[in-house]
Amino acid sequence: MQNLKFIRSDLSQLNGYKPHPGSDSSEPVNIQFDRLDTNESPLDLPPEIKEKLAFIYQQIIETNRYPDGGHESLKNAISEYVNESANLSNSTFTAANISVGNGSDELIRSLLIATCLGGEGSILVANPTFSMYAILAQTLGISVVTIGRNQHNFETDLEAAKSAIIQTQNPPIRVVFVVHPNSPTANCLTAAEITWLKSLPEEILVVIDEAYFEFSQTTLAAELLQHPHWIILRTFSKAFRLAAMRVGYCIAHPQAIAILEKVRLPYNLPSFSIASALMALENRQLLLQSIPQTLNERTKVITALSAHSILEITPSRTNFIYLRVKPGYQDAENHVLTNLNQKLRSQGTLIRLLPNGLRITIGTPAENNRTIERIQAALS
């Protein structure tokens, strides 16, 4: 097929993000599937919260009016939660430290525009990691420098990182993206990685994605006070059960927030998304009560699958697990992983097939039991 002549030539080579990686279709995923491929919560909002939101939609939201473009109420509520969840004083972070996006993806894109566009810089990522950093950078024509990880504990190859920063000059590395804990490998940053991040000069923005904070209960929020060139990303799509609403936020120095507010699109969050995020924060104790069950179910799945001599499961600090073929069986790795993925999908379980492993979201107890049974049957 002939390329349209007005399209940038590099975009024809770009592989976009696949919304439903475990499905073989672009159609919405059938609800009969166990959808364990996108790290969503398996639980919908409780009926009483949905009823309150329905009232807000029917009686308060005016659909003919633009939403609140400043997000002040939501920013105040988020800053209160950030302080509480990091055991900081109520005044540590305020609305001036918060920017809100249409999912964390919008915030990532805004950060790239604010730092690297126009040949100003490139980004550094350690693969495997969340693919949208590289995808969004490439859509903007920004260079992506990739390094590897330790194959035992998935720590960033720090020597390679240091060399990349020294050697990459035209343009220089302007942003380092890390995930804490990482997807798909489920590990938190190590002490060595954090020490390296602290050593980076203020010319380099450090973006710490804490999408899975509620599961890891490990945050670097307090470090922002000493490192104005650090920014933390978080989301309402995981533990807060609002993936359908697309609400992400970042925590940063007020000057960085001021720039992001200039860059972001106007009215970027629909009124119903704002109302849903506020409702989730008001009811956070109720919604986050499900986390211990997720962690217990994670232990159950890891214990059951670790009994297989061929499988290796990385210790997880998230709501998913990363499953690999053990050393010694790697000649059969591609066959084993592809076969497991295909068999599970044919039986109704969607998981994420990756080049060197499988990522499986922790679902409901019933979903997890089916996953265990189906993997055991496939390997028997």
Short mmCIF file of C-alpha atoms in Angstrom, two decimals:
data_model
loop_
_atom_site.label_atom_id
_atom_site.label_comp_id
_atom_site.label_asym_id
_atom_site.label_seq_id
_atom_site.Cartn_x
_atom_site.Cartn_y
_atom_site.Cartn_z
CA MET A 1 0.00 0.00 0.00
CA GLN A 2 1.32 3.42 -0.96
CA ASN A 3 2.20 5.70 1.96
CA LEU A 4 0.39 9.01 2.21
CA LYS A 5 2.96 11.62 1.25
CA PHE A 6 2.09 14.07 4.03
CA ILE A 7 2.83 11.54 6.82
CA ARG A 8 6.26 11.46 8.50
CA SER A 9 8.23 8.59 7.02
CA ASP A 10 9.42 7.26 10.40
CA LEU A 11 5.85 6.65 11.61
CA SER A 12 5.31 3.91 9.03
CA GLN A 13 7.82 1.80 10.98
CA LEU A 14 6.28 2.49 14.40
CA ASN A 15 4.45 -0.31 16.21
CA GLY A 16 1.65 1.27 18.21
CA TYR A 17 0.39 0.14 21.60
CA LYS A 18 -2.04 -2.78 21.46
CA PRO A 19 -4.94 -2.04 23.83
CA HIS A 20 -5.85 -5.71 24.41
CA PRO A 21 -2.52 -7.56 24.12
CA GLY A 22 -3.97 -10.94 25.02
CA SER A 23 -6.66 -10.80 22.33
CA ASP A 24 -6.20 -11.59 18.63
CA SER A 25 -8.83 -9.05 17.62
CA SER A 26 -9.25 -5.27 17.73
CA GLU A 27 -12.84 -5.75 18.90
CA PRO A 28 -13.79 -5.15 22.57
CA VAL A 29 -12.86 -8.16 24.69
CA ASN A 30 -15.76 -10.52 25.38
CA ILE A 31 -16.72 -10.40 29.06
CA GLN A 32 -16.72 -14.21 29.09
CA PHE A 33 -12.92 -14.10 29.04
CA ASP A 34 -10.84 -13.92 32.20
CA ARG A 35 -9.12 -10.66 31.29
CA LEU A 36 -5.73 -10.99 32.95
CA ASP A 37 -3.66 -9.19 30.32
CA THR A 38 -3.86 -5.47 31.21
CA ASN A 39 -3.28 -5.29 34.99
CA GLU A 40 -6.68 -3.81 35.73
CA SER A 41 -8.50 -4.49 38.97
CA PRO A 42 -10.75 -7.53 38.62
CA LEU A 43 -13.31 -5.71 40.77
CA ASP A 44 -15.78 -3.10 39.55
CA LEU A 45 -16.81 -0.22 41.78
CA PRO A 46 -19.25 -1.22 44.54
CA PRO A 47 -22.93 -0.65 43.61
CA GLU A 48 -23.38 2.06 46.22
CA ILE A 49 -20.58 4.15 44.70
CA LYS A 50 -21.94 3.63 41.19
CA GLU A 51 -25.34 4.81 42.40
CA LYS A 52 -23.79 8.00 43.79
CA LEU A 53 -21.97 8.59 40.52
CA ALA A 54 -25.18 8.01 38.57
CA PHE A 55 -26.86 10.69 40.69
CA ILE A 56 -24.00 13.10 39.99
CA TYR A 57 -24.29 12.43 36.26
CA GLN A 58 -28.06 12.86 36.24
CA GLN A 59 -28.45 15.80 38.63
CA ILE A 60 -25.19 17.77 38.73
CA ILE A 61 -23.13 17.34 35.56
CA GLU A 62 -24.25 19.58 32.69
CA THR A 63 -23.22 17.76 29.54
CA ASN A 64 -23.52 20.95 27.47
CA ARG A 65 -20.78 22.59 29.57
CA TYR A 66 -17.05 22.04 29.46
CA PRO A 67 -15.55 20.26 32.48
CA ASP A 68 -13.55 21.94 35.24
CA GLY A 69 -10.38 22.84 33.37
CA GLY A 70 -8.32 23.65 36.45
CA HIS A 71 -9.00 20.45 38.45
CA GLU A 72 -8.52 22.31 41.74
CA SER A 73 -10.85 20.14 43.82
CA LEU A 74 -9.30 16.97 42.44
CA LYS A 75 -5.75 18.26 42.90
CA ASN A 76 -6.47 19.13 46.53
CA ALA A 77 -7.92 15.67 47.15
CA ILE A 78 -4.95 13.99 45.44
CA SER A 79 -2.39 15.99 47.43
CA GLU A 80 -4.13 15.01 50.66
CA TYR A 81 -3.95 11.34 49.65
CA VAL A 82 -0.31 11.60 48.59
CA ASN A 83 0.67 13.08 51.95
CA GLU A 84 -1.34 10.48 53.83
CA SER A 85 -0.03 7.52 51.84
CA ALA A 86 3.60 8.63 52.21
CA ASN A 87 3.25 9.43 55.94
CA LEU A 88 4.04 13.09 55.32
CA SER A 89 2.59 16.17 56.99
CA ASN A 90 -0.63 17.54 55.52
CA SER A 91 1.17 20.57 54.10
CA THR A 92 4.05 18.75 52.38
CA PHE A 93 2.37 18.52 48.99
CA THR A 94 -0.45 20.81 47.88
CA ALA A 95 -2.46 21.29 44.71
CA ALA A 96 0.53 23.23 43.34
CA ASN A 97 2.48 19.94 43.29
CA ILE A 98 -0.12 18.04 41.26
CA SER A 99 -0.99 17.86 37.56
CA VAL A 100 -3.77 15.62 36.26
CA GLY A 101 -3.86 13.85 32.92
CA ASN A 102 -6.10 11.76 30.72
CA GLY A 103 -4.35 8.66 31.98
CA SER A 104 -0.66 8.71 32.80
CA ASP A 105 -0.05 8.49 29.05
CA GLU A 106 -1.03 12.14 28.57
CA LEU A 107 1.33 13.18 31.34
CA ILE A 108 4.19 11.18 29.78
CA ARG A 109 3.53 12.89 26.46
CA SER A 110 3.43 16.32 28.10
CA LEU A 111 6.73 15.63 29.86
CA LEU A 112 8.33 14.65 26.56
CA ILE A 113 7.03 17.81 24.88
CA ALA A 114 8.33 19.92 27.76
CA THR A 115 11.82 18.40 27.75
CA CYS A 116 12.90 16.77 24.50
CA LEU A 117 10.94 18.17 21.57
CA GLY A 118 12.74 20.08 18.84
CA GLY A 119 15.94 18.09 19.13
CA GLU A 120 16.47 19.20 22.75
CA GLY A 121 16.94 15.71 24.16
CA SER A 122 16.51 11.95 24.05
CA ILE A 123 15.17 9.51 26.65
CA LEU A 124 16.68 6.50 28.43
CA VAL A 125 14.71 3.36 29.27
CA ALA A 126 15.77 -0.06 30.58
CA ASN A 127 13.95 -2.87 28.79
CA PRO A 128 11.78 -4.71 29.43
CA THR A 129 9.55 -1.96 30.79
CA PHE A 130 6.30 -0.12 30.07
CA SER A 131 6.30 0.34 26.30
CA MET A 132 4.51 3.69 26.13
CA TYR A 133 7.60 5.72 27.07
CA ALA A 134 9.32 4.68 23.84
CA ILE A 135 6.14 4.68 21.73
CA LEU A 136 5.16 8.21 22.75
CA ALA A 137 8.73 9.46 22.29
CA GLN A 138 8.85 7.99 18.79
CA THR A 139 5.52 9.56 17.81
CA LEU A 140 7.12 12.92 18.67
CA GLY A 141 10.33 12.19 16.78
CA ILE A 142 12.35 11.89 19.99
CA SER A 143 15.30 9.49 20.14
CA VAL A 144 15.03 6.54 22.52
CA VAL A 145 18.17 5.04 24.08
CA THR A 146 17.60 1.53 25.45
CA ILE A 147 19.69 -0.51 27.86
CA GLY A 148 19.19 -3.91 29.43
CA ARG A 149 18.57 -5.36 32.88
CA ASN A 150 20.17 -7.94 35.13
CA GLN A 151 18.43 -11.17 34.13
CA HIS A 152 18.37 -12.43 37.71
CA ASN A 153 16.76 -9.54 39.64
CA PHE A 154 15.90 -7.19 36.72
CA GLU A 155 17.92 -4.32 38.15
CA THR A 156 18.84 -1.71 35.53
CA ASP A 157 22.26 -2.29 33.96
CA LEU A 158 23.75 0.69 35.75
CA GLU A 159 27.11 0.59 33.99
CA ALA A 160 25.32 0.65 30.65
CA ALA A 161 23.13 3.51 31.91
CA LYS A 162 26.12 5.58 32.98
CA SER A 163 27.87 4.96 29.66
CA ALA A 164 24.74 5.86 27.70
CA ILE A 165 24.42 9.20 29.47
CA ILE A 166 28.08 10.04 28.78
CA GLN A 167 28.08 8.87 25.17
CA THR A 168 24.67 10.18 24.05
CA GLN A 169 25.22 13.84 23.18
CA ASN A 170 23.38 14.79 20.00
CA PRO A 171 20.88 15.22 21.50
CA PRO A 172 21.80 14.40 25.11
CA ILE A 173 19.66 12.25 27.37
CA ARG A 174 17.19 14.63 28.96
CA VAL A 175 14.76 12.16 30.62
CA VAL A 176 15.26 8.85 32.43
CA PHE A 177 12.11 6.75 32.86
CA VAL A 178 11.94 4.14 35.64
CA VAL A 179 9.00 2.18 37.03
CA HIS A 180 8.71 1.46 40.76
CA PRO A 181 7.75 -1.41 40.70
CA ASN A 182 8.47 -2.23 37.09
CA SER A 183 6.12 -3.68 34.51
CA PRO A 184 6.34 -6.41 33.32
CA THR A 185 8.97 -7.75 35.75
CA ALA A 186 7.16 -6.72 39.00
CA ASN A 187 10.33 -5.66 40.88
CA CYS A 188 10.90 -2.45 42.83
CA LEU A 189 13.93 -0.22 42.32
CA THR A 190 16.97 -1.47 44.21
CA ALA A 191 19.05 0.64 46.59
CA ALA A 192 21.75 0.82 43.91
CA GLU A 193 19.31 2.10 41.33
CA ILE A 194 17.99 4.76 43.70
CA THR A 195 21.53 5.86 44.56
CA TRP A 196 22.27 6.20 40.83
CA LEU A 197 19.11 8.26 40.27
CA LYS A 198 20.16 10.58 43.10
CA SER A 199 23.51 11.08 41.41
CA LEU A 200 22.02 12.34 38.15
CA PRO A 201 22.46 16.05 37.42
CA GLU A 202 19.53 18.44 37.48
CA GLU A 203 19.70 18.74 33.68
CA ILE A 204 18.19 15.24 33.52
CA LEU A 205 14.54 14.74 34.46
CA VAL A 206 13.93 11.53 36.42
CA VAL A 207 10.40 10.17 35.92
CA ILE A 208 9.40 7.53 38.49
CA ASP A 209 6.24 5.72 37.51
CA GLU A 210 4.44 4.44 40.63
CA ALA A 211 1.37 3.05 38.88
CA TYR A 212 1.41 0.05 41.25
CA PHE A 213 2.16 1.96 44.46
CA GLU A 214 -0.97 0.80 46.24
CA PHE A 215 0.25 -2.80 45.92
CA SER A 216 3.93 -2.22 46.69
CA GLN A 217 3.35 0.42 49.41
CA THR A 218 6.79 1.73 48.43
CA THR A 219 7.07 5.33 47.28
CA LEU A 220 9.81 7.85 46.62
CA ALA A 221 7.47 10.80 47.14
CA ALA A 222 9.47 12.18 50.09
CA GLU A 223 12.58 12.28 47.88
CA LEU A 224 10.96 14.91 45.67
CA LEU A 225 11.64 17.48 48.38
CA GLN A 226 15.39 17.09 47.82
CA HIS A 227 15.25 16.43 44.06
CA PRO A 228 13.30 19.07 42.10
CA HIS A 229 14.22 17.30 38.87
CA TRP A 230 12.26 14.18 39.90
CA ILE A 231 8.61 13.61 38.99
CA ILE A 232 6.35 10.78 40.18
CA LEU A 233 3.52 9.40 38.06
CA ARG A 234 0.51 7.56 39.48
CA THR A 235 -2.85 6.34 38.22
CA PHE A 236 -6.44 5.63 39.24
CA SER A 237 -6.59 2.75 36.73
CA LYS A 238 -5.27 -0.03 38.98
CA ALA A 239 -6.11 -0.22 42.69
CA PHE A 240 -8.78 2.48 42.46
CA ARG A 241 -10.71 0.51 39.81
CA LEU A 242 -11.15 3.45 37.40
CA ALA A 243 -9.42 2.18 34.25
CA ALA A 244 -12.48 3.19 32.20
CA MET A 245 -12.19 6.80 33.39
CA ARG A 246 -8.56 7.42 32.31
CA VAL A 247 -7.28 9.49 35.22
CA GLY A 248 -3.57 9.79 35.98
CA TYR A 249 -1.63 12.31 38.01
CA CYS A 250 1.90 13.42 38.73
CA ILE A 251 3.61 14.84 41.79
CA ALA A 252 6.38 17.36 41.19
CA HIS A 253 7.98 20.69 42.03
CA PRO A 254 5.51 23.58 41.50
CA GLN A 255 7.64 25.03 38.69
CA ALA A 256 7.53 21.73 36.80
CA ILE A 257 3.77 21.54 37.37
CA ALA A 258 3.35 25.06 36.00
CA ILE A 259 5.06 24.01 32.76
CA LEU A 260 2.93 20.86 32.46
CA GLU A 261 -0.19 22.97 32.92
CA LYS A 262 0.91 25.08 29.95
CA VAL A 263 1.58 22.04 27.79
CA ARG A 264 -1.46 19.89 28.52
CA LEU A 265 -4.62 20.06 26.45
CA PRO A 266 -7.47 22.21 27.78
CA TYR A 267 -10.39 20.42 29.44
CA ASN A 268 -8.40 17.20 29.29
CA LEU A 269 -10.53 15.29 31.81
CA PRO A 270 -14.27 14.77 31.27
CA SER A 271 -16.55 15.86 34.11
CA PHE A 272 -17.54 12.27 34.86
CA SER A 273 -13.88 11.21 35.14
CA ILE A 274 -13.23 14.05 37.60
CA ALA A 275 -16.29 13.08 39.63
CA SER A 276 -15.26 9.43 39.63
CA ALA A 277 -11.72 10.18 40.84
CA LEU A 278 -13.05 12.42 43.62
CA MET A 279 -15.53 9.72 44.64
CA ALA A 280 -12.77 7.09 44.65
CA LEU A 281 -10.59 9.21 46.92
CA GLU A 282 -13.50 9.91 49.27
CA ASN A 283 -14.07 6.15 49.50
CA ARG A 284 -10.44 5.06 49.37
CA GLN A 285 -10.58 3.03 52.58
CA LEU A 286 -13.40 0.95 51.11
CA LEU A 287 -11.82 0.52 47.68
CA LEU A 288 -8.33 -0.27 48.95
CA GLN A 289 -9.67 -2.94 51.32
CA SER A 290 -9.42 -5.38 48.41
CA ILE A 291 -5.62 -5.12 48.21
CA PRO A 292 -4.84 -7.73 50.91
CA GLN A 293 -6.95 -10.25 48.99
CA THR A 294 -5.01 -9.45 45.81
CA LEU A 295 -1.71 -9.97 47.62
CA ASN A 296 -2.91 -13.25 49.14
CA GLU A 297 -4.11 -14.43 45.75
CA ARG A 298 -0.76 -13.45 44.26
CA THR A 299 1.00 -15.67 46.80
CA LYS A 300 -1.39 -18.51 45.97
CA VAL A 301 -0.71 -18.26 42.23
CA ILE A 302 3.07 -17.97 42.66
CA THR A 303 3.16 -20.96 45.03
CA ALA A 304 1.09 -23.13 42.71
CA LEU A 305 2.99 -22.28 39.54
CA SER A 306 6.42 -22.46 41.17
CA ALA A 307 5.82 -26.17 41.72
CA HIS A 308 6.43 -26.71 38.00
CA SER A 309 10.06 -27.57 37.36
CA ILE A 310 10.15 -25.64 34.08
CA LEU A 311 8.68 -22.36 35.36
CA GLU A 312 10.35 -19.48 37.18
CA ILE A 313 8.24 -16.72 38.75
CA THR A 314 9.84 -13.42 39.70
CA PRO A 315 9.05 -12.12 43.23
CA SER A 316 6.26 -9.59 42.73
CA ARG A 317 5.41 -6.27 44.39
CA THR A 318 2.44 -5.65 42.09
CA ASN A 319 -0.97 -6.99 41.11
CA PHE A 320 0.59 -9.25 38.47
CA ILE A 321 3.29 -11.89 38.12
CA TYR A 322 6.06 -12.35 35.56
CA LEU A 323 6.59 -15.95 34.52
CA ARG A 324 9.64 -17.24 32.65
CA VAL A 325 11.12 -20.55 31.58
CA LYS A 326 13.92 -21.63 33.93
CA PRO A 327 17.55 -21.61 32.79
CA GLY A 328 18.29 -24.99 31.29
CA TYR A 329 14.98 -25.11 29.46
CA GLN A 330 15.56 -21.98 27.37
CA ASP A 331 15.93 -23.88 24.12
CA ALA A 332 12.21 -24.55 24.45
CA GLU A 333 11.37 -21.06 25.80
CA ASN A 334 9.52 -19.65 22.79
CA HIS A 335 7.56 -22.85 22.30
CA VAL A 336 6.56 -23.13 25.96
CA LEU A 337 5.50 -19.49 26.32
CA THR A 338 3.62 -19.34 23.02
CA ASN A 339 1.93 -22.67 23.71
CA LEU A 340 0.82 -21.56 27.18
CA ASN A 341 -0.52 -18.29 25.85
CA GLN A 342 -2.46 -19.97 23.05
CA LYS A 343 -3.90 -22.71 25.24
CA LEU A 344 -5.03 -20.28 27.91
CA ARG A 345 -6.64 -18.01 25.34
CA SER A 346 -8.46 -20.92 23.72
CA GLN A 347 -9.87 -21.81 27.15
CA GLY A 348 -10.90 -18.27 28.01
CA THR A 349 -7.93 -16.72 29.86
CA LEU A 350 -6.18 -13.71 28.34
CA ILE A 351 -2.61 -13.04 29.49
CA ARG A 352 0.26 -10.95 28.09
CA LEU A 353 2.81 -12.75 25.91
CA LEU A 354 6.19 -10.98 25.94
CA PRO A 355 9.47 -11.83 24.17
CA ASN A 356 10.93 -13.63 27.19
CA GLY A 357 8.04 -14.25 29.54
CA LEU A 358 4.35 -14.10 30.37
CA ARG A 359 2.72 -11.39 32.45
CA ILE A 360 -0.40 -12.54 34.29
CA THR A 361 -2.65 -10.15 36.18
CA ILE A 362 -3.98 -11.36 39.53
CA GLY A 363 -7.74 -11.68 39.14
CA THR A 364 -10.57 -12.82 41.35
CA PRO A 365 -10.07 -16.06 43.33
CA ALA A 366 -12.17 -17.93 40.75
CA GLU A 367 -10.18 -16.49 37.84
CA ASN A 368 -6.90 -17.36 39.52
CA ASN A 369 -8.04 -20.91 40.18
CA ARG A 370 -8.92 -21.33 36.52
CA THR A 371 -5.56 -19.89 35.47
CA ILE A 372 -3.68 -22.32 37.72
CA GLU A 373 -5.73 -25.28 36.49
CA ARG A 374 -5.30 -24.33 32.84
CA ILE A 375 -1.53 -23.84 33.14
CA GLN A 376 -1.17 -27.13 35.01
CA ALA A 377 -3.17 -28.93 32.32
CA ALA A 378 -1.13 -27.31 29.54
CA LEU A 379 2.15 -28.41 31.13
CA SER A 380 1.06 -31.93 32.07
#
